[in-house]
Amino acid sequence: MAILEVKNLHKSFGKTEVLKGIDFSLEEGEVLSIIGSSGSGKTTLLRCLNSLEFADRGTITVAGESIFDSSVDLKARSEKTLREKRLYFGLVFQSFNLFPQYSVLENITLAPKLLKKATNEEIEKTALELIDSVGLSEKINNYPCELSGGQQQRVAIARALALKPQILCFDEPTSALDPELTGEVLKVIKSLADKNMTMIVVTHEMSFAHDVSDKVIFMDSGVIAESGSNEILTNPQSQRLKAFLNAFGK
Amino acid sequence: MNTFLIVLEALNVGFLQTLKLFAVTLIGAIPLGLIISFGSMSKFKPLSVLVKTFVWIIRGTPLMLQLLIVYYFPGLVLNNPIWGSGESGRFIAASIAFILNYACYFSEIFRGGIQGVPVGQKEAGQVLGLSKSQIFFKITLLQMIKRIVPPMSNEIITLVKDTSLSRIIALQEVIWAGQSFMKGAQGISGQIWPLFFTGIYYLLFSGILTIIFNKLEKKLSYFKT
């Protein structure tokens, strides 16, 4: 059974329809890349999955659990169940969004401690392991303003992982980085893929997408214009994807 | 020399009243200002319009006029002199006017501070499953405080000097005490220097506050927002 099933997702902002019926599914351990030009709805789709936006129509199901169902009145859902549903997903933002007043370690332990996920000792032990796995053991007591963008994004990944999400989403994780810093972040994402973490990556890094993805979705004007294995990146079928990849110089 | 000591003692008593009004205003206006700022940001339109109108009226009229209205309106218009005629009644009336006035100014600073925290901070808290109050108290609040320290220190130093406006309803603060020696208080009359000398009190006190706020700013400089 698929770990994630998205059916007929529609979302409008005012009169602009941003998502016009999105359907896809994802198996456990798979990596899905979502590509497409800006304004195609990629980020809105991720935000719907993470309940930062609510779709107007459609359903989202994770491991058989309904995350979103437009036939159920939104207001009938309590804040508590909403918070629980959010935890099925993790989200790494384009602009990192680390908490500036907390150290690297505190950024990672803050939410698990507030949500009482385990004892404080266990939470800190897990956090230190995560920091080690993203290669920042020497920076545990540093503050975000003392880190490079690449280091901040690696902390953000560790922070998302600390809550053990079923599916980890990345919203253009390297777009805010200097080119020489993207490699270190992509390496961390690749290592997660090697550990069979289920992930959805919105990205403009085509060679990376080809390298890491089991599935690729190409979005254009709010619809999935083409989808398939990573081969669609080297052998696109639709005219629109061909034109898009050409614009990337592929 | 003897005159100087008499004057100094009277000014000290007056300045104590100044300090009391200053402290009461801060204690009342900071929480009330926070409530007003939430009201003005409310998504419930009638509430936010009402609150914004109130802020407009208070910020759009002189504090001196507000002091006069709060003090004289109950007695002279409603025929119900709830403040009485003593110093304690004048102090309560002055406190109410100052708290309302400063709460409105503070509320705008707080609103700017809250809205100035990037929306990504709130969203990062949301995707980590935190509740609204956890996001406010654990993430937004300190970043907001860091942002509002400079404008708040400005406003609070202005408050030190604004307390002198309560002279208009004869609150016996330091200006009132200084002036009294022009009119024969304790057998001393025709002396203008005690009034001028009150400036030293304001200078010293605002100097101390400036040092405190600089320290606070430094303490919060370990992170950048």
mmCIF file of N, CA, C and O in Angstrom, chain B residues 16-112:
data_model
loop_
_atom_site.group_PDB
_atom_site.id
_atom_site.type_symbol
_atom_site.label_atom_id
_atom_site.label_comp_id
_atom_site.label_asym_id
_atom_site.label_seq_id
_atom_site.Cartn_x
_atom_site.Cartn_y
_atom_site.Cartn_z
ATOM 1 N N LEU B 16 9.601 61.396 44.285
ATOM 2 C CA LEU B 16 9.070 60.073 44.636
ATOM 3 C C LEU B 16 7.699 59.870 43.994
ATOM 4 O O LEU B 16 7.399 58.789 43.471
ATOM 5 N N GLN B 17 6.897 60.932 44.005
ATOM 6 C CA GLN B 17 5.581 60.871 43.367
ATOM 7 C C GLN B 17 5.746 60.702 41.848
ATOM 8 O O GLN B 17 5.012 59.936 41.214
ATOM 9 N N THR B 18 6.717 61.394 41.281
ATOM 10 C CA THR B 18 7.023 61.238 39.854
ATOM 11 C C THR B 18 7.351 59.775 39.543
ATOM 12 O O THR B 18 6.827 59.187 38.593
ATOM 13 N N LEU B 19 8.227 59.196 40.367
ATOM 14 C CA LEU B 19 8.627 57.807 40.158
ATOM 15 C C LEU B 19 7.447 56.865 40.288
ATOM 16 O O LEU B 19 7.322 55.900 39.536
ATOM 17 N N LYS B 20 6.576 57.147 41.276
ATOM 18 C CA LYS B 20 5.408 56.287 41.483
ATOM 19 C C LYS B 20 4.515 56.289 40.245
ATOM 20 O O LYS B 20 4.080 55.238 39.768
ATOM 21 N N LEU B 21 4.282 57.490 39.708
ATOM 22 C CA LEU B 21 3.440 57.596 38.509
ATOM 23 C C LEU B 21 4.105 56.882 37.330
ATOM 24 O O LEU B 21 3.443 56.172 36.563
ATOM 25 N N PHE B 22 5.415 57.043 37.217
ATOM 26 C CA PHE B 22 6.183 56.380 36.157
ATOM 27 C C PHE B 22 6.020 54.860 36.255
ATOM 28 O O PHE B 22 5.691 54.186 35.267
ATOM 29 N N ALA B 23 6.210 54.320 37.466
ATOM 30 C CA ALA B 23 6.167 52.864 37.652
ATOM 31 C C ALA B 23 4.761 52.325 37.415
ATOM 32 O O ALA B 23 4.575 51.324 36.701
ATOM 33 N N VAL B 24 3.768 52.999 37.985
ATOM 34 C CA VAL B 24 2.380 52.533 37.819
ATOM 35 C C VAL B 24 1.996 52.549 36.341
ATOM 36 O O VAL B 24 1.335 51.632 35.848
ATOM 37 N N THR B 25 2.423 53.588 35.622
ATOM 38 C CA THR B 25 2.095 53.667 34.195
ATOM 39 C C THR B 25 2.691 52.485 33.431
ATOM 40 O O THR B 25 2.006 51.842 32.632
ATOM 41 N N LEU B 26 3.961 52.185 33.710
ATOM 42 C CA LEU B 26 4.594 51.059 33.008
ATOM 43 C C LEU B 26 3.889 49.755 33.332
ATOM 44 O O LEU B 26 3.585 48.957 32.436
ATOM 45 N N ILE B 27 3.629 49.528 34.638
ATOM 46 C CA ILE B 27 3.028 48.258 35.064
ATOM 47 C C ILE B 27 1.651 48.079 34.420
ATOM 48 O O ILE B 27 1.260 46.977 34.043
ATOM 49 N N GLY B 28 0.906 49.194 34.275
ATOM 50 C CA GLY B 28 -0.424 49.092 33.671
ATOM 51 C C GLY B 28 -0.390 49.089 32.153
ATOM 52 O O GLY B 28 -1.138 48.357 31.499
ATOM 53 N N ALA B 29 0.484 49.921 31.572
ATOM 54 C CA ALA B 29 0.409 50.153 30.127
ATOM 55 C C ALA B 29 1.038 49.025 29.308
ATOM 56 O O ALA B 29 0.631 48.800 28.173
ATOM 57 N N ILE B 30 2.013 48.313 29.879
ATOM 58 C CA ILE B 30 2.639 47.241 29.086
ATOM 59 C C ILE B 30 1.654 46.104 28.819
ATOM 60 O O ILE B 30 1.429 45.752 27.659
ATOM 61 N N PRO B 31 1.013 45.518 29.871
ATOM 62 C CA PRO B 31 0.029 44.465 29.552
ATOM 63 C C PRO B 31 -1.178 44.992 28.773
ATOM 64 O O PRO B 31 -1.622 44.341 27.827
ATOM 65 N N LEU B 32 -1.669 46.175 29.121
ATOM 66 C CA LEU B 32 -2.820 46.717 28.395
ATOM 67 C C LEU B 32 -2.444 46.976 26.933
ATOM 68 O O LEU B 32 -3.238 46.715 26.019
ATOM 69 N N GLY B 33 -1.223 47.466 26.714
ATOM 70 C CA GLY B 33 -0.765 47.711 25.341
ATOM 71 C C GLY B 33 -0.720 46.431 24.528
ATOM 72 O O GLY B 33 -1.064 46.411 23.342
ATOM 73 N N LEU B 34 -0.305 45.330 25.186
ATOM 74 C CA LEU B 34 -0.248 44.037 24.492
ATOM 75 C C LEU B 34 -1.664 43.595 24.104
ATOM 76 O O LEU B 34 -1.894 43.132 22.981
ATOM 77 N N ILE B 35 -2.608 43.786 25.039
ATOM 78 C CA ILE B 35 -4.002 43.420 24.750
ATOM 79 C C ILE B 35 -4.529 44.262 23.589
ATOM 80 O O ILE B 35 -5.161 43.761 22.663
ATOM 81 N N ILE B 36 -4.248 45.578 23.632
ATOM 82 C CA ILE B 36 -4.717 46.470 22.559
ATOM 83 C C ILE B 36 -4.093 46.072 21.222
ATOM 84 O O ILE B 36 -4.763 46.072 20.187
ATOM 85 N N SER B 37 -2.813 45.690 21.240
ATOM 86 C CA SER B 37 -2.173 45.325 19.967
ATOM 87 C C SER B 37 -2.815 44.059 19.391
ATOM 88 O O SER B 37 -3.028 43.968 18.187
ATOM 89 N N PHE B 38 -3.157 43.098 20.276
ATOM 90 C CA PHE B 38 -3.855 41.904 19.776
ATOM 91 C C PHE B 38 -5.232 42.285 19.226
ATOM 92 O O PHE B 38 -5.669 41.770 18.201
ATOM 93 N N GLY B 39 -5.902 43.212 19.920
ATOM 94 C CA GLY B 39 -7.214 43.666 19.463
ATOM 95 C C GLY B 39 -7.135 44.318 18.090
ATOM 96 O O GLY B 39 -7.963 44.048 17.219
ATOM 97 N N SER B 40 -6.105 45.130 17.878
ATOM 98 C CA SER B 40 -6.011 45.836 16.590
ATOM 99 C C SER B 40 -5.615 44.882 15.463
ATOM 100 O O SER B 40 -5.843 45.177 14.304
ATOM 101 N N MET B 41 -5.024 43.733 15.823
ATOM 102 C CA MET B 41 -4.652 42.746 14.798
ATOM 103 C C MET B 41 -5.724 41.680 14.616
ATOM 104 O O MET B 41 -5.568 40.768 13.816
ATOM 105 N N SER B 42 -6.830 41.793 15.386
ATOM 106 C CA SER B 42 -7.870 40.762 15.361
ATOM 107 C C SER B 42 -8.470 40.610 13.963
ATOM 108 O O SER B 42 -8.635 41.582 13.232
ATOM 109 N N LYS B 43 -8.779 39.348 13.624
ATOM 110 C CA LYS B 43 -9.427 39.112 12.329
ATOM 111 C C LYS B 43 -10.915 39.425 12.400
ATOM 112 O O LYS B 43 -11.589 39.505 11.387
ATOM 113 N N PHE B 44 -11.430 39.603 13.631
ATOM 114 C CA PHE B 44 -12.826 39.979 13.837
ATOM 115 C C PHE B 44 -12.942 41.488 13.610
ATOM 116 O O PHE B 44 -12.570 42.294 14.459
ATOM 117 N N LYS B 45 -13.423 41.868 12.429
ATOM 118 C CA LYS B 45 -13.380 43.267 11.964
ATOM 119 C C LYS B 45 -13.938 44.287 12.970
ATOM 120 O O LYS B 45 -13.267 45.281 13.250
ATOM 121 N N PRO B 46 -15.160 44.074 13.527
ATOM 122 C CA PRO B 46 -15.704 45.093 14.445
ATOM 123 C C PRO B 46 -14.750 45.390 15.598
ATOM 124 O O PRO B 46 -14.584 46.544 15.996
ATOM 125 N N LEU B 47 -14.093 44.343 16.133
ATOM 126 C CA LEU B 47 -13.167 44.545 17.250
ATOM 127 C C LEU B 47 -11.966 45.370 16.810
ATOM 128 O O LEU B 47 -11.593 46.351 17.465
ATOM 129 N N SER B 48 -11.373 45.001 15.668
ATOM 130 C CA SER B 48 -10.159 45.713 15.264
ATOM 131 C C SER B 48 -10.480 47.166 14.903
ATOM 132 O O SER B 48 -9.696 48.066 15.205
ATOM 133 N N VAL B 49 -11.658 47.417 14.318
ATOM 134 C CA VAL B 49 -12.041 48.800 13.994
ATOM 135 C C VAL B 49 -12.245 49.610 15.277
ATOM 136 O O VAL B 49 -11.755 50.735 15.411
ATOM 137 N N LEU B 50 -12.921 48.994 16.240
ATOM 138 C CA LEU B 50 -13.161 49.666 17.521
ATOM 139 C C LEU B 50 -11.838 50.020 18.197
ATOM 140 O O LEU B 50 -11.625 51.155 18.645
ATOM 141 N N VAL B 51 -10.939 49.038 18.253
ATOM 142 C CA VAL B 51 -9.653 49.249 18.927
ATOM 143 C C VAL B 51 -8.834 50.309 18.193
ATOM 144 O O VAL B 51 -8.238 51.195 18.813
ATOM 145 N N LYS B 52 -8.836 50.227 16.858
ATOM 146 C CA LYS B 52 -8.041 51.206 16.096
ATOM 147 C C LYS B 52 -8.591 52.622 16.267
ATOM 148 O O LYS B 52 -7.831 53.592 16.315
ATOM 149 N N THR B 53 -9.944 52.730 16.366
ATOM 150 C CA THR B 53 -10.543 54.047 16.590
ATOM 151 C C THR B 53 -10.114 54.602 17.951
ATOM 152 O O THR B 53 -9.761 55.781 18.085
ATOM 153 N N PHE B 54 -10.145 53.742 18.960
ATOM 154 C CA PHE B 54 -9.722 54.152 20.303
ATOM 155 C C PHE B 54 -8.270 54.648 20.286
ATOM 156 O O PHE B 54 -7.946 55.715 20.824
ATOM 157 N N VAL B 55 -7.398 53.878 19.621
ATOM 158 C CA VAL B 55 -5.981 54.255 19.543
ATOM 159 C C VAL B 55 -5.829 55.594 18.815
ATOM 160 O O VAL B 55 -5.043 56.451 19.220
ATOM 161 N N TRP B 56 -6.636 55.773 17.773
ATOM 162 C CA TRP B 56 -6.571 57.032 17.008
ATOM 163 C C TRP B 56 -6.942 58.221 17.900
ATOM 164 O O TRP B 56 -6.280 59.266 17.887
ATOM 165 N N ILE B 57 -8.039 58.052 18.698
ATOM 166 C CA ILE B 57 -8.492 59.150 19.560
ATOM 167 C C ILE B 57 -7.418 59.481 20.604
ATOM 168 O O ILE B 57 -7.072 60.640 20.827
ATOM 169 N N ILE B 58 -6.878 58.434 21.231
ATOM 170 C CA ILE B 58 -5.901 58.675 22.304
ATOM 171 C C ILE B 58 -4.603 59.269 21.747
ATOM 172 O O ILE B 58 -4.030 60.195 22.326
ATOM 173 N N ARG B 59 -4.157 58.755 20.607
ATOM 174 C CA ARG B 59 -2.896 59.268 20.070
ATOM 175 C C ARG B 59 -3.095 60.605 19.364
ATOM 176 O O ARG B 59 -2.141 61.349 19.150
ATOM 177 N N GLY B 60 -4.360 60.901 19.026
ATOM 178 C CA GLY B 60 -4.630 62.118 18.272
ATOM 179 C C GLY B 60 -4.968 63.326 19.129
ATOM 180 O O GLY B 60 -5.200 64.406 18.603
ATOM 181 N N THR B 61 -5.027 63.136 20.454
ATOM 182 C CA THR B 61 -5.335 64.272 21.331
ATOM 183 C C THR B 61 -4.216 64.408 22.374
ATOM 184 O O THR B 61 -3.543 63.435 22.693
ATOM 185 N N PRO B 62 -4.046 65.629 22.911
ATOM 186 C CA PRO B 62 -2.932 65.826 23.854
ATOM 187 C C PRO B 62 -3.155 65.064 25.160
ATOM 188 O O PRO B 62 -4.288 64.996 25.660
ATOM 189 N N LEU B 63 -2.073 64.544 25.687
ATOM 190 C CA LEU B 63 -2.131 63.865 26.984
ATOM 191 C C LEU B 63 -2.633 64.832 28.063
ATOM 192 O O LEU B 63 -3.377 64.446 28.967
ATOM 193 N N MET B 64 -2.251 66.104 27.928
ATOM 194 C CA MET B 64 -2.686 67.075 28.936
ATOM 195 C C MET B 64 -4.208 67.187 28.966
ATOM 196 O O MET B 64 -4.826 67.229 30.032
ATOM 197 N N LEU B 65 -4.811 67.201 27.776
ATOM 198 C CA LEU B 65 -6.274 67.265 27.686
ATOM 199 C C LEU B 65 -6.894 66.004 28.285
ATOM 200 O O LEU B 65 -7.902 66.064 29.003
ATOM 201 N N GLN B 66 -6.285 64.872 28.011
ATOM 202 C CA GLN B 66 -6.809 63.609 28.558
ATOM 203 C C GLN B 66 -6.760 63.616 30.077
ATOM 204 O O GLN B 66 -7.684 63.150 30.760
ATOM 205 N N LEU B 67 -5.671 64.173 30.625
ATOM 206 C CA LEU B 67 -5.558 64.283 32.086
ATOM 207 C C LEU B 67 -6.702 65.135 32.647
ATOM 208 O O LEU B 67 -7.351 64.763 33.638
ATOM 209 N N LEU B 68 -6.954 66.258 31.997
ATOM 210 C CA LEU B 68 -8.005 67.158 32.476
ATOM 211 C C LEU B 68 -9.369 66.489 32.402
ATOM 212 O O LEU B 68 -10.180 66.601 33.326
ATOM 213 N N ILE B 69 -9.612 65.768 31.295
ATOM 214 C CA ILE B 69 -10.922 65.119 31.132
ATOM 215 C C ILE B 69 -11.113 64.023 32.177
ATOM 216 O O ILE B 69 -12.149 63.948 32.844
ATOM 217 N N VAL B 70 -10.095 63.169 32.342
ATOM 218 C CA VAL B 70 -10.236 62.076 33.310
ATOM 219 C C VAL B 70 -10.471 62.645 34.709
ATOM 220 O O VAL B 70 -11.302 62.149 35.474
ATOM 221 N N TYR B 71 -9.748 63.740 35.029
ATOM 222 C CA TYR B 71 -9.841 64.278 36.393
ATOM 223 C C TYR B 71 -11.145 65.044 36.632
ATOM 224 O O TYR B 71 -11.791 64.888 37.656
ATOM 225 N N TYR B 72 -11.547 65.868 35.664
ATOM 226 C CA TYR B 72 -12.692 66.760 35.917
ATOM 227 C C TYR B 72 -14.031 66.225 35.427
ATOM 228 O O TYR B 72 -15.078 66.642 35.923
ATOM 229 N N PHE B 73 -14.019 65.311 34.444
ATOM 230 C CA PHE B 73 -15.285 64.864 33.847
ATOM 231 C C PHE B 73 -16.255 64.271 34.874
ATOM 232 O O PHE B 73 -17.429 64.671 34.905
ATOM 233 N N PRO B 74 -15.809 63.336 35.734
ATOM 234 C CA PRO B 74 -16.779 62.748 36.675
ATOM 235 C C PRO B 74 -17.401 63.792 37.588
ATOM 236 O O PRO B 74 -18.616 63.785 37.808
ATOM 237 N N GLY B 75 -16.607 64.718 38.115
ATOM 238 C CA GLY B 75 -17.121 65.688 39.075
ATOM 239 C C GLY B 75 -17.931 66.794 38.422
ATOM 240 O O GLY B 75 -19.056 67.089 38.842
ATOM 241 N N LEU B 76 -17.383 67.411 37.369
ATOM 242 C CA LEU B 76 -18.006 68.609 36.810
ATOM 243 C C LEU B 76 -19.104 68.302 35.800
ATOM 244 O O LEU B 76 -20.016 69.102 35.620
ATOM 245 N N VAL B 77 -19.060 67.182 35.137
ATOM 246 C CA VAL B 77 -20.077 66.868 34.135
ATOM 247 C C VAL B 77 -21.094 65.873 34.680
ATOM 248 O O VAL B 77 -22.291 66.029 34.481
ATOM 249 N N LEU B 78 -20.618 64.873 35.380
ATOM 250 C CA LEU B 78 -21.543 63.843 35.883
ATOM 251 C C LEU B 78 -22.001 64.130 37.318
ATOM 252 O O LEU B 78 -22.765 63.360 37.890
ATOM 253 N N ASN B 79 -21.480 65.219 37.883
ATOM 254 C CA ASN B 79 -21.788 65.543 39.279
ATOM 255 C C ASN B 79 -21.493 64.385 40.233
ATOM 256 O O ASN B 79 -22.218 64.142 41.192
ATOM 257 N N ASN B 80 -20.438 63.674 39.919
ATOM 258 C CA ASN B 80 -20.080 62.524 40.751
ATOM 259 C C ASN B 80 -18.564 62.528 40.925
ATOM 260 O O ASN B 80 -17.848 61.835 40.228
ATOM 261 N N PRO B 81 -18.061 63.364 41.852
ATOM 262 C CA PRO B 81 -16.604 63.528 41.978
ATOM 263 C C PRO B 81 -15.927 62.292 42.584
ATOM 264 O O PRO B 81 -15.546 62.281 43.756
ATOM 265 N N ILE B 82 -15.802 61.247 41.755
ATOM 266 C CA ILE B 82 -15.303 59.967 42.280
ATOM 267 C C ILE B 82 -13.859 60.050 42.774
ATOM 268 O O ILE B 82 -13.424 59.219 43.547
ATOM 269 N N TRP B 83 -13.083 61.037 42.281
ATOM 270 C CA TRP B 83 -11.663 61.082 42.671
ATOM 271 C C TRP B 83 -11.452 61.778 44.013
ATOM 272 O O TRP B 83 -10.366 61.706 44.565
ATOM 273 N N GLY B 84 -12.498 62.470 44.524
ATOM 274 C CA GLY B 84 -12.304 63.245 45.755
ATOM 275 C C GLY B 84 -11.402 64.428 45.470
ATOM 276 O O GLY B 84 -11.083 64.730 44.332
ATOM 277 N N SER B 85 -10.976 65.098 46.518
ATOM 278 C CA SER B 85 -10.170 66.300 46.284
ATOM 279 C C SER B 85 -8.724 66.104 46.727
ATOM 280 O O SER B 85 -7.904 66.995 46.566
ATOM 281 N N GLY B 86 -8.419 64.962 47.298
ATOM 282 C CA GLY B 86 -7.070 64.774 47.861
ATOM 283 C C GLY B 86 -6.037 64.359 46.828
ATOM 284 O O GLY B 86 -6.329 64.142 45.648
ATOM 285 N N GLU B 87 -4.783 64.235 47.308
ATOM 286 C CA GLU B 87 -3.664 63.857 46.458
ATOM 287 C C GLU B 87 -3.854 62.438 45.899
ATOM 288 O O GLU B 87 -3.509 62.157 44.748
ATOM 289 N N SER B 88 -4.453 61.517 46.714
ATOM 290 C CA SER B 88 -4.586 60.138 46.236
ATOM 291 C C SER B 88 -5.565 60.068 45.060
ATOM 292 O O SER B 88 -5.355 59.306 44.119
ATOM 293 N N GLY B 89 -6.612 60.877 45.114
ATOM 294 C CA GLY B 89 -7.564 60.921 43.999
ATOM 295 C C GLY B 89 -6.897 61.447 42.745
ATOM 296 O O GLY B 89 -7.096 60.924 41.647
ATOM 297 N N ARG B 90 -6.076 62.505 42.899
ATOM 298 C CA ARG B 90 -5.362 63.053 41.743
ATOM 299 C C ARG B 90 -4.399 62.015 41.169
ATOM 300 O O ARG B 90 -4.244 61.884 39.960
ATOM 301 N N PHE B 91 -3.798 61.235 42.066
ATOM 302 C CA PHE B 91 -2.848 60.226 41.589
ATOM 303 C C PHE B 91 -3.556 59.143 40.780
ATOM 304 O O PHE B 91 -3.082 58.722 39.727
ATOM 305 N N ILE B 92 -4.737 58.712 41.270
ATOM 306 C CA ILE B 92 -5.480 57.679 40.539
ATOM 307 C C ILE B 92 -5.894 58.198 39.165
ATOM 308 O O ILE B 92 -5.711 57.524 38.144
ATOM 309 N N ALA B 93 -6.416 59.445 39.134
ATOM 310 C CA ALA B 93 -6.841 60.019 37.857
ATOM 311 C C ALA B 93 -5.661 60.125 36.897
ATOM 312 O O ALA B 93 -5.761 59.759 35.717
ATOM 313 N N ALA B 94 -4.527 60.601 37.410
ATOM 314 C CA ALA B 94 -3.340 60.734 36.559
ATOM 315 C C ALA B 94 -2.895 59.363 36.053
ATOM 316 O O ALA B 94 -2.565 59.197 34.866
ATOM 317 N N SER B 95 -2.920 58.364 36.927
ATOM 318 C CA SER B 95 -2.485 57.018 36.530
ATOM 319 C C SER B 95 -3.352 56.492 35.397
ATOM 320 O O SER B 95 -2.839 55.917 34.427
ATOM 321 N N ILE B 96 -4.676 56.677 35.534
ATOM 322 C CA ILE B 96 -5.584 56.169 34.490
ATOM 323 C C ILE B 96 -5.283 56.837 33.149
ATOM 324 O O ILE B 96 -5.135 56.169 32.117
ATOM 325 N N ALA B 97 -5.138 58.165 33.173
ATOM 326 C CA ALA B 97 -4.864 58.871 31.919
ATOM 327 C C ALA B 97 -3.531 58.415 31.318
ATOM 328 O O ALA B 97 -3.438 58.159 30.108
ATOM 329 N N PHE B 98 -2.514 58.285 32.154
ATOM 330 C CA PHE B 98 -1.190 57.891 31.648
ATOM 331 C C PHE B 98 -1.204 56.459 31.122
ATOM 332 O O PHE B 98 -0.609 56.163 30.087
ATOM 333 N N ILE B 99 -1.866 55.557 31.858
ATOM 334 C CA ILE B 99 -1.885 54.153 31.419
ATOM 335 C C ILE B 99 -2.590 54.032 30.070
ATOM 336 O O ILE B 99 -2.085 53.401 29.144
ATOM 337 N N LEU B 100 -3.770 54.686 29.946
ATOM 338 C CA LEU B 100 -4.497 54.613 28.668
ATOM 339 C C LEU B 100 -3.649 55.186 27.534
ATOM 340 O O LEU B 100 -3.527 54.593 26.463
ATOM 341 N N ASN B 101 -3.050 56.347 27.774
ATOM 342 C CA ASN B 101 -2.274 57.017 26.731
ATOM 343 C C ASN B 101 -1.073 56.172 26.320
ATOM 344 O O ASN B 101 -0.866 55.911 25.125
ATOM 345 N N TYR B 102 -0.309 55.731 27.298
ATOM 346 C CA TYR B 102 0.909 54.983 26.949
ATOM 347 C C TYR B 102 0.592 53.595 26.408
ATOM 348 O O TYR B 102 1.328 53.070 25.568
ATOM 349 N N ALA B 103 -0.505 52.979 26.885
ATOM 350 C CA ALA B 103 -0.878 51.666 26.341
ATOM 351 C C ALA B 103 -1.102 51.760 24.839
ATOM 352 O O ALA B 103 -0.735 50.863 24.078
ATOM 353 N N CYS B 104 -1.711 52.858 24.386
ATOM 354 C CA CYS B 104 -1.970 53.016 22.952
ATOM 355 C C CYS B 104 -0.666 53.167 22.171
ATOM 356 O O CYS B 104 -0.490 52.561 21.113
ATOM 357 N N TYR B 105 0.262 53.961 22.697
ATOM 358 C CA TYR B 105 1.555 54.089 22.015
ATOM 359 C C TYR B 105 2.310 52.758 22.023
ATOM 360 O O TYR B 105 2.859 52.335 21.005
ATOM 361 N N PHE B 106 2.325 52.101 23.193
ATOM 362 C CA PHE B 106 3.011 50.806 23.284
ATOM 363 C C PHE B 106 2.400 49.800 22.314
ATOM 364 O O PHE B 106 3.099 49.011 21.699
ATOM 365 N N SER B 107 1.040 49.830 22.199
ATOM 366 C CA SER B 107 0.377 48.815 21.369
ATOM 367 C C SER B 107 0.884 48.873 19.930
ATOM 368 O O SER B 107 1.056 47.848 19.284
ATOM 369 N N GLU B 108 1.132 50.087 19.443
ATOM 370 C CA GLU B 108 1.637 50.217 18.071
ATOM 371 C C GLU B 108 3.058 49.671 17.966
ATOM 372 O O GLU B 108 3.414 49.048 16.965
ATOM 373 N N ILE B 109 3.856 49.889 19.001
ATOM 374 C CA ILE B 109 5.217 49.333 18.993
ATOM 375 C C ILE B 109 5.156 47.805 19.032
ATOM 376 O O ILE B 109 5.859 47.117 18.297
ATOM 377 N N PHE B 110 4.270 47.278 19.895
ATOM 378 C CA PHE B 110 4.145 45.816 19.996
ATOM 379 C C PHE B 110 3.672 45.223 18.667
ATOM 380 O O PHE B 110 4.168 44.192 18.229
ATOM 381 N N ARG B 111 2.700 45.903 18.042
ATOM 382 C CA ARG B 111 2.158 45.399 16.787
ATOM 383 C C ARG B 111 3.271 45.313 15.737
ATOM 384 O O ARG B 111 3.440 44.307 15.058
ATOM 385 N N GLY B 112 4.060 46.393 15.667
ATOM 386 C CA GLY B 112 5.185 46.383 14.737
ATOM 387 C C GLY B 112 6.161 45.263 15.068
ATOM 388 O O GLY B 112 6.674 44.590 14.179
#
